[in-house]
mmCIF file of C-alpha atoms in Angstrom:
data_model
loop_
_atom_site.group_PDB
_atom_site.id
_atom_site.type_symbol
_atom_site.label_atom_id
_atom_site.label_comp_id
_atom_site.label_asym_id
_atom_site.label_seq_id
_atom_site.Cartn_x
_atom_site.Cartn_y
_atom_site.Cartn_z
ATOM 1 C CA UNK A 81 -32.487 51.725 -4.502
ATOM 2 C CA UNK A 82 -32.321 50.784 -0.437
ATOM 3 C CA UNK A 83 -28.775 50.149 0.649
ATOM 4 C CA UNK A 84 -29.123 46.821 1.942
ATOM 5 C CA UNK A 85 -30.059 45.773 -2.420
ATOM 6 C CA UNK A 86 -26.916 46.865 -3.420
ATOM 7 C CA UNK A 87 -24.438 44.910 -0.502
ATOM 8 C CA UNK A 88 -26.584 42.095 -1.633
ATOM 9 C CA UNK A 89 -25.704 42.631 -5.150
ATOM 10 C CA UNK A 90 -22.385 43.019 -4.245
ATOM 11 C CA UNK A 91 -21.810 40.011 -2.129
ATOM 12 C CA UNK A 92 -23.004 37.703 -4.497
ATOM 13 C CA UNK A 93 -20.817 39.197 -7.189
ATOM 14 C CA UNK A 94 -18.121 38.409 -4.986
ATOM 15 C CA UNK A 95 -19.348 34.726 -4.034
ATOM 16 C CA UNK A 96 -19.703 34.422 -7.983
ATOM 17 C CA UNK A 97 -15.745 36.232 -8.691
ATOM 18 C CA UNK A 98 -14.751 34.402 -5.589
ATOM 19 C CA UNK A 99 -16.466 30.791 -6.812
ATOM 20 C CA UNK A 100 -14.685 31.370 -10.433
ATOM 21 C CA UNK A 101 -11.322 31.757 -8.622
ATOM 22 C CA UNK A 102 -11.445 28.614 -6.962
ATOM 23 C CA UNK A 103 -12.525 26.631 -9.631
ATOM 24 C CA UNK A 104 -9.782 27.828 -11.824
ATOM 25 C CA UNK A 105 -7.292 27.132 -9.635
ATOM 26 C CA UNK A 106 -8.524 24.274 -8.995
ATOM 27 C CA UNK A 107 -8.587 22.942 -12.438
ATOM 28 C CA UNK A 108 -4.649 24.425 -12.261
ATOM 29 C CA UNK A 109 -3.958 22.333 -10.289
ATOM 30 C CA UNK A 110 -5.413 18.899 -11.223
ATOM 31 C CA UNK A 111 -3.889 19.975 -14.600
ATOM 32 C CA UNK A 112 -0.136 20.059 -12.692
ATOM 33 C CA UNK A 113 -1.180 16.704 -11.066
ATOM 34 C CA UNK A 114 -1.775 15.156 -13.995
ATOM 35 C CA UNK A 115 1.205 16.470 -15.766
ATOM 36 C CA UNK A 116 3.699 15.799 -13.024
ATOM 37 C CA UNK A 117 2.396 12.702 -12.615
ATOM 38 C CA UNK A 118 3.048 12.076 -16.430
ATOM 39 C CA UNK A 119 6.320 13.261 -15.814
ATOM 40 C CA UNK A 120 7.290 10.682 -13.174
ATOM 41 C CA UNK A 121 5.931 7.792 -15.254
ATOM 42 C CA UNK A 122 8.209 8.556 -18.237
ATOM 43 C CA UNK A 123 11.294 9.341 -16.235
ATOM 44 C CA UNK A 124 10.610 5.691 -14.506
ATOM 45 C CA UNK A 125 10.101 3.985 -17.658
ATOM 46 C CA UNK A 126 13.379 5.978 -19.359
ATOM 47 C CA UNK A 127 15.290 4.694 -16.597
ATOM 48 C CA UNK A 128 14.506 1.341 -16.045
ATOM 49 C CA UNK A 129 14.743 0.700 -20.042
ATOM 50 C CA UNK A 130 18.691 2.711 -19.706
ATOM 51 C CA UNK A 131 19.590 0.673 -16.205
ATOM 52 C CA UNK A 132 19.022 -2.762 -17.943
ATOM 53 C CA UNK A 133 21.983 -2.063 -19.577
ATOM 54 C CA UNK A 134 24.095 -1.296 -17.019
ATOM 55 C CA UNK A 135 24.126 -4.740 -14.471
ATOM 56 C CA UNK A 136 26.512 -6.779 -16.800
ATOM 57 C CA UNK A 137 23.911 -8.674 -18.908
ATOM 58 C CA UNK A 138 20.681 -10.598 -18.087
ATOM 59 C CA UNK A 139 22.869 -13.527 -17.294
ATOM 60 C CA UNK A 140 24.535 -11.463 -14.361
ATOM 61 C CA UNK A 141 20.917 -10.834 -12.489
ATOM 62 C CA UNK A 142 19.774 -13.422 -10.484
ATOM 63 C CA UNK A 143 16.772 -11.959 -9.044
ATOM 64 C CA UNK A 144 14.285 -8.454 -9.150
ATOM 65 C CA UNK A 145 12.398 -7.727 -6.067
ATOM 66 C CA UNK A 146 10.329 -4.913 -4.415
ATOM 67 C CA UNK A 147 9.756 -4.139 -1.381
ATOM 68 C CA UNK A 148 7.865 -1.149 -0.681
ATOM 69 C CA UNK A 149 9.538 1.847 -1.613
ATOM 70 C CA UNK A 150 12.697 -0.394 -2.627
ATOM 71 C CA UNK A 151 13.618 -2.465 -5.500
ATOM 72 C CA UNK A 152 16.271 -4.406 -5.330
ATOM 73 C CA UNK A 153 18.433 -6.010 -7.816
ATOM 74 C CA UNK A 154 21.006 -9.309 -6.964
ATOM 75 C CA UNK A 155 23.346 -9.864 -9.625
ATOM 76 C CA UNK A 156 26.032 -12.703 -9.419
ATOM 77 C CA UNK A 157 28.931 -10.553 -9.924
ATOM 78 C CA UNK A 158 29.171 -7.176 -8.861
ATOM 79 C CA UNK A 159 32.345 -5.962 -10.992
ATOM 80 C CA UNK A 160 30.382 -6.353 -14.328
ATOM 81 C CA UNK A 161 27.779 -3.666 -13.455
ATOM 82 C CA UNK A 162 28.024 0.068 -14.266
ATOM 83 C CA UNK A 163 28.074 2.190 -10.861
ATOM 84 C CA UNK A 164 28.458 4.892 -13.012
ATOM 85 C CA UNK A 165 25.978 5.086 -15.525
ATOM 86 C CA UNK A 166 23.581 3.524 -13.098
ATOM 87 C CA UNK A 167 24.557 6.686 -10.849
ATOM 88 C CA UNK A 168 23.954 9.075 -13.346
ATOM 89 C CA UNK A 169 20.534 7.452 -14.170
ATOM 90 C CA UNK A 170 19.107 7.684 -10.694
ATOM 91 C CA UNK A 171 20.348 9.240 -7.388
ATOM 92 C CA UNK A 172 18.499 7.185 -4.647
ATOM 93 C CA UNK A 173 21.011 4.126 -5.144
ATOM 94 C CA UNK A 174 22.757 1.980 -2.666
ATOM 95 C CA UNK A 175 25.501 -0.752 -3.528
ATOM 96 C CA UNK A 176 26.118 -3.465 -1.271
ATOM 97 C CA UNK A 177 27.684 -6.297 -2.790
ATOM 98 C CA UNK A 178 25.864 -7.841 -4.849
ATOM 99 C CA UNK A 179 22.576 -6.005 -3.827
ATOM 100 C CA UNK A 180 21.526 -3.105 -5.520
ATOM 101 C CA UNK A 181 19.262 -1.401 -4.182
ATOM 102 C CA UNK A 182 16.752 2.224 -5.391
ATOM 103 C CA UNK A 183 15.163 3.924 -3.179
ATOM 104 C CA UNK A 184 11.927 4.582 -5.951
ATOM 105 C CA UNK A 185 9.086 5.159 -3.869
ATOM 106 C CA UNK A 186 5.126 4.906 -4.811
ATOM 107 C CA UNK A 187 6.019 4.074 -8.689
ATOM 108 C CA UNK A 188 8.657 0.975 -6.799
ATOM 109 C CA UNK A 189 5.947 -1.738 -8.454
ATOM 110 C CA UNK A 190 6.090 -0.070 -11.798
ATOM 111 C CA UNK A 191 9.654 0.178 -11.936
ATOM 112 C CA UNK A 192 10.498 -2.969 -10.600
ATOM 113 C CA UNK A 193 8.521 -4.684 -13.559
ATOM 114 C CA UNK A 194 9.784 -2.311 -16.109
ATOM 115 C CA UNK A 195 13.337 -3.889 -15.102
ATOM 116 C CA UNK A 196 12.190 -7.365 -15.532
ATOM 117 C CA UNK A 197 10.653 -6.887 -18.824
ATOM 118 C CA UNK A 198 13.883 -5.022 -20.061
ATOM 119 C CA UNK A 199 16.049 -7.436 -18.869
ATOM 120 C CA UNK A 200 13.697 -10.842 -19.244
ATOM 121 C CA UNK A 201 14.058 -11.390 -15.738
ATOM 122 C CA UNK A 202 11.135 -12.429 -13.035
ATOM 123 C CA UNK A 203 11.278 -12.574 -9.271
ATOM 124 C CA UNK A 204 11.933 -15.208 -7.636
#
């Protein structure tokens, strides 16, 4: 057999290893995607079903808004909501009166209506 046959041969066993490989990590990692991404989606919809418990009743939140990455709840008095549970629920939180704000990011749309169908609440 001439030399030059057998790099052939062995190239394209390598382009066909080599072609494997990348599929299969490939598929890897779609599969991580998709299961991170499943992830996220249950821990928003966990937490936005355990905060709308924690602003003092529906009758204390006035309003539910997003704004990009944000979502901000106003309730009409801050003393009846739980900093603490609400705390230990999510870290990205800011209190300012009677503005609560999470920093949520892409998933900000989903979670902002999760909170108004838990607590029966649109925007205004």
């Amino acid at each position: 057999m001439e030399p030059y046959i057998i790099i052939i041969i062995v190239v394209a066993c390598l382009l066909v290893i080599a072609l494997i490989a990348f599929f299969v990590i490939s598929y890897n990692k779609k599969k991580k995607i998709a299961e991170s991404e499943a992830e996220v989606n249950e821990k928003v919809e966990q937490s936005a079903s355990r905060l709308a418990l924690c602003f003092g009743g529906n009758d204390n939140i006035s309003k539910i808004t997003t704004a990009g990455s944000r979502v901000t709840v106003m309730v009409n008095d801050p003393s009846k909501i739980n900093k603490d549970d609400i705390n230990k629920e999510l870290d990205n939180v800011m209190f300012m009166g009677n503005k609560i704000v999470f920093v949520i990011g892409s998933k900000s749309e989903d979670f902002s209506n999760l909170l108004k169908e838990n607590t029966d609440k649109a925007s205004n």
